[in-house]
Amino acid sequence: MFLGIGQMAATILILYISKLNKIIHFPDFDKSIPVKLFPLPLIYVGNHISGLSSTSKLSLPMFTVLRKFTIPLTLLLEIIILGKRYPLSIIISVFAIVLGAFIAAGSDLSFNLEGYTFVLLNDIFTAANGVYTKQKMDPKELGKYGVLFYNACFMVVPTVIISFSTGDFQQATHFQHWTNFLFVFQFLLSCLLGFLLMYSTVLCSHYNSALTTTVVGAIKNISIAYIGMLIGGDYIFSVLNFIGLNICMAGGLRYSFLTLRENGKSAQSGDEENALLESKF
């Protein structure tokens, strides 16, 4: 949580300095900004609280499975909120990822009601955050930089309060290595990398969709599992887990192929329309 505060502070500082130097542009603050940003700050708080509460309640395999429900929830919310329509092939590839995750964790299906509740709430908040961020990035609204900057501004104080209430802030401030140059350098670097991660996530959603961003995150996690099989030596092989990972990866790659093909068709169609318009003149 304390690291999250540092990442928000880095986001505010970097974006504000960039705006002053006219490197980027986003709207100046006025009374309409909170209305334009709503409900992102509330979703962000819910995401943090449910995320912290869920990680300690479930085993890692089951947590990984239930977090995959963010993908179909994002698909559903994009249809409801953004009015998007997806072909059946995309929907099948999305559910293949979830099915693969279930198979991968087939050996650990322990039930914990409190843990399930928190992680599913976390899925809902994560999906809603991605979809509403996509909606608010409209240039007529806040734009991608405005969403990043004002969300960080509105959330830094509630995050500090939550950090105080959980005791995380006190533990961090009493940490004995704050005088260690190497530790401080690594902490500041992690704050900068946190900003870059948030920016790259927003950028991916801006140019693609919230669903694509979520699927890319899932593929990244599966790729890490594959790397763990070869490097590190802590991967415990089981047939179910290996089959599930392969189904997840196949679904993710299929989704990527279909999305790239669709984007290619859209770009080609746009070029043909422009060429037709130019020929008329």
XYZ file of C-alpha atoms in Angstrom:
281
model
C 0.000 0.000 0.000
C 2.839 2.407 0.864
C 4.450 1.634 -2.487
C 1.128 2.469 -4.152
C 1.249 5.917 -2.528
C 4.746 6.411 -3.940
C 3.579 5.365 -7.403
C 0.660 7.809 -7.294
C 2.983 10.614 -6.147
C 5.359 9.772 -9.030
C 2.419 9.823 -11.479
C 1.240 13.241 -10.278
C 4.750 14.722 -10.326
C 5.774 13.371 -13.752
C 2.522 14.303 -15.495
C 2.324 17.777 -13.896
C 5.918 18.647 -14.848
C 5.283 17.318 -18.377
C 2.168 19.499 -18.649
C 4.063 22.608 -17.435
C 6.717 21.977 -20.096
C 4.002 21.489 -22.761
C 5.155 17.910 -23.460
C 1.637 16.593 -22.863
C -1.790 18.182 -22.482
C -4.782 17.477 -20.271
C -7.596 19.742 -18.994
C -6.968 22.143 -16.114
C -8.888 21.413 -12.941
C -12.419 22.742 -12.663
C -15.600 21.693 -10.869
C -16.605 19.402 -13.743
C -13.519 17.168 -13.359
C -14.863 15.051 -10.428
C -18.103 14.477 -12.356
C -16.204 13.469 -15.502
C -13.928 11.129 -13.528
C -16.709 9.449 -11.481
C -16.908 6.518 -10.657
C -13.211 5.676 -11.234
C -11.956 6.779 -7.763
C -14.591 4.637 -5.995
C -13.739 1.664 -8.205
C -10.036 2.146 -7.438
C -10.693 2.076 -3.660
C -12.840 -1.043 -3.991
C -10.159 -2.676 -6.137
C -7.454 -2.024 -3.538
C -9.482 -3.185 -0.518
C -10.849 -6.349 -2.169
C -7.428 -7.172 -3.622
C -5.672 -6.920 -0.251
C -8.419 -8.924 1.461
C -8.470 -11.751 -1.089
C -4.771 -12.600 -1.408
C -4.443 -13.960 2.142
C -7.649 -16.026 2.041
C -6.938 -18.361 -0.879
C -4.178 -20.605 -2.151
C -2.209 -19.257 -5.119
C -3.661 -21.721 -7.705
C -7.264 -20.966 -6.727
C -6.578 -17.229 -6.557
C -5.131 -17.400 -10.090
C -8.208 -19.244 -11.379
C -10.729 -16.847 -9.866
C -8.773 -13.799 -11.080
C -9.265 -15.073 -14.648
C -12.971 -14.229 -14.279
C -11.890 -10.613 -14.810
C -11.711 -11.449 -18.537
C -15.358 -12.522 -19.148
C -16.537 -9.769 -16.762
C -14.638 -7.199 -18.836
C -16.232 -8.635 -21.977
C -19.704 -8.354 -20.394
C -19.162 -4.784 -19.124
C -17.841 -3.620 -22.503
C -21.046 -4.913 -24.092
C -23.258 -3.255 -21.443
C -21.413 0.043 -20.842
C -19.571 0.701 -24.117
C -22.078 -1.020 -26.411
C -19.398 -3.147 -28.073
C -20.187 -6.321 -29.968
C -17.846 -9.291 -30.225
C -18.049 -12.258 -32.636
C -18.583 -15.757 -31.271
C -14.951 -16.702 -32.039
C -13.671 -14.012 -29.650
C -16.095 -15.107 -26.906
C -15.000 -18.751 -27.261
C -11.310 -17.801 -26.985
C -12.056 -15.781 -23.827
C -13.819 -18.690 -22.154
C -11.016 -21.058 -23.225
C -8.654 -18.999 -21.064
C -10.965 -19.363 -18.048
C -11.481 -23.093 -18.691
C -7.724 -23.616 -18.922
C -7.225 -21.825 -15.614
C -9.776 -24.122 -13.935
C -8.071 -27.225 -15.305
C -4.634 -25.918 -14.263
C -5.837 -25.578 -10.670
C -7.824 -28.824 -10.730
C -5.732 -30.311 -7.950
C -6.581 -27.443 -5.571
C -10.290 -26.696 -5.499
C -10.554 -25.842 -1.791
C -13.571 -23.678 -0.927
C -13.338 -20.536 1.204
C -16.499 -18.394 1.074
C -14.853 -15.217 2.367
C -11.905 -15.598 -0.001
C -14.167 -16.342 -2.984
C -16.326 -13.301 -2.183
C -13.383 -10.888 -1.977
C -11.609 -12.170 -5.094
C -14.808 -12.079 -7.180
C -15.435 -8.516 -5.949
C -11.864 -7.756 -6.978
C -12.621 -9.197 -10.435
C -15.676 -6.938 -10.765
C -13.769 -3.820 -9.665
C -10.821 -4.638 -11.967
C -13.117 -5.175 -14.962
C -15.085 -2.002 -14.196
C -11.853 -0.022 -13.797
C -10.642 -1.107 -17.242
C -13.958 -0.389 -18.980
C -14.590 2.995 -17.327
C -10.971 4.046 -17.942
C -11.525 3.315 -21.644
C -14.730 5.384 -21.555
C -13.133 8.360 -19.759
C -10.154 8.477 -22.154
C -12.333 10.088 -24.802
C -10.473 13.250 -25.990
C -13.722 15.187 -25.445
C -13.582 14.155 -21.793
C -10.259 13.876 -19.907
C -7.976 12.079 -22.358
C -5.507 9.391 -21.314
C -3.212 11.778 -19.410
C -6.112 13.470 -17.629
C -7.479 10.126 -16.454
C -4.070 9.113 -15.058
C -3.369 12.475 -13.398
C -6.731 13.216 -11.777
C -7.349 9.638 -10.694
C -3.986 9.699 -8.875
C -4.813 13.118 -7.347
C -8.185 11.986 -6.027
C -6.898 8.637 -4.788
C -3.682 9.568 -2.985
C -5.451 10.805 0.185
C -7.875 7.826 0.535
C -4.941 5.466 -0.073
C -2.950 7.156 2.725
C -5.978 6.794 5.062
C -6.357 3.093 4.197
C -2.619 2.619 4.689
C -2.843 4.237 8.143
C -5.864 2.150 9.155
C -4.156 -1.122 8.197
C -0.880 -0.187 9.920
C 1.037 -0.402 6.646
C 2.052 3.280 6.731
C 3.468 3.036 10.258
C 5.449 -0.091 9.402
C 6.863 1.557 6.286
C 7.909 4.782 8.029
C 9.647 2.833 10.821
C 11.540 0.665 8.345
C 15.218 0.786 9.300
C 16.729 0.944 5.790
C 15.461 4.411 4.744
C 19.023 5.679 5.259
C 20.368 3.020 2.887
C 21.047 4.663 -0.498
C 20.587 1.417 -2.458
C 17.195 0.726 -0.863
C 15.968 4.308 -1.457
C 17.145 4.132 -5.085
C 15.294 0.839 -5.631
C 12.152 2.226 -3.963
C 12.167 5.320 -6.197
C 12.821 3.113 -9.224
C 9.836 0.916 -8.324
C 7.679 4.086 -8.075
C 8.817 5.107 -11.560
C 8.218 1.609 -12.940
C 4.764 1.625 -11.301
C 3.938 4.812 -13.214
C 5.222 3.248 -16.454
C 3.061 0.169 -15.828
C -0.067 2.299 -15.270
C 0.736 4.409 -18.325
C 1.354 1.377 -20.570
C -1.920 -0.208 -19.351
C -3.870 2.966 -20.162
C -2.087 3.248 -23.513
C -2.974 -0.362 -24.391
C -6.645 0.268 -23.545
C -6.563 3.540 -25.516
C -5.337 1.957 -28.749
C -7.090 -1.408 -28.306
C -9.771 -2.220 -25.718
C -10.117 -2.964 -22.019
C -10.680 -6.631 -22.934
C -7.452 -6.808 -24.946
C -5.522 -5.266 -22.032
C -6.958 -7.885 -19.656
C -6.185 -10.773 -22.013
C -2.603 -9.511 -22.532
C -2.171 -9.522 -18.734
C -3.387 -13.124 -18.593
C -1.001 -14.193 -21.376
C 1.847 -12.497 -19.506
C 1.096 -14.535 -16.378
C 0.934 -17.774 -18.384
C 4.246 -16.902 -20.048
C 5.812 -16.447 -16.604
C 4.570 -19.938 -15.684
C 6.236 -21.355 -18.815
C 9.494 -19.584 -17.943
C 9.213 -20.945 -14.390
C 9.172 -24.470 -15.811
C 12.622 -23.920 -17.297
C 14.214 -21.431 -14.891
C 14.042 -21.316 -11.110
C 13.337 -24.961 -10.370
C 10.255 -24.294 -8.181
C 7.629 -25.424 -10.708
C 5.920 -28.668 -9.648
C 4.772 -30.532 -12.750
C 1.333 -32.125 -12.929
C -0.579 -33.279 -16.000
C -3.695 -31.213 -15.199
C -1.679 -28.058 -14.573
C 0.316 -28.448 -17.789
C -2.795 -29.141 -19.901
C -4.606 -26.172 -18.332
C -1.712 -23.798 -19.014
C -1.638 -24.901 -22.656
C -5.394 -24.340 -23.031
C -5.000 -20.869 -21.464
C -2.168 -20.003 -23.821
C -4.043 -21.370 -26.856
C -7.100 -19.260 -25.961
C -4.937 -16.161 -25.472
C -3.058 -16.643 -28.744
C -6.321 -17.298 -30.590
C -7.772 -14.078 -29.163
C -4.637 -12.150 -30.210
C -4.796 -13.575 -33.745
C -8.498 -12.724 -34.155
C -8.021 -9.200 -32.759
C -5.025 -8.450 -34.994
C -6.897 -9.763 -38.028
C -9.918 -7.621 -37.190
C -7.736 -4.523 -36.708
C -6.023 -5.250 -40.032
C -9.390 -5.454 -41.805
C -10.537 -2.185 -40.181
C -7.345 -0.398 -41.234
C -7.641 -1.740 -44.800
C -11.299 -0.688 -44.967
C -10.369 2.797 -43.734
C -7.625 3.125 -46.358
C -10.047 2.070 -49.113
C -12.633 4.634 -47.970
C -9.998 7.398 -47.934
C -8.786 6.413 -51.397
C -12.388 6.455 -52.703
C -13.000 9.907 -51.239
C -9.770 11.245 -52.751
C -10.681 9.850 -56.186
C -14.011 11.740 -56.098
C -12.168 15.013 -55.667
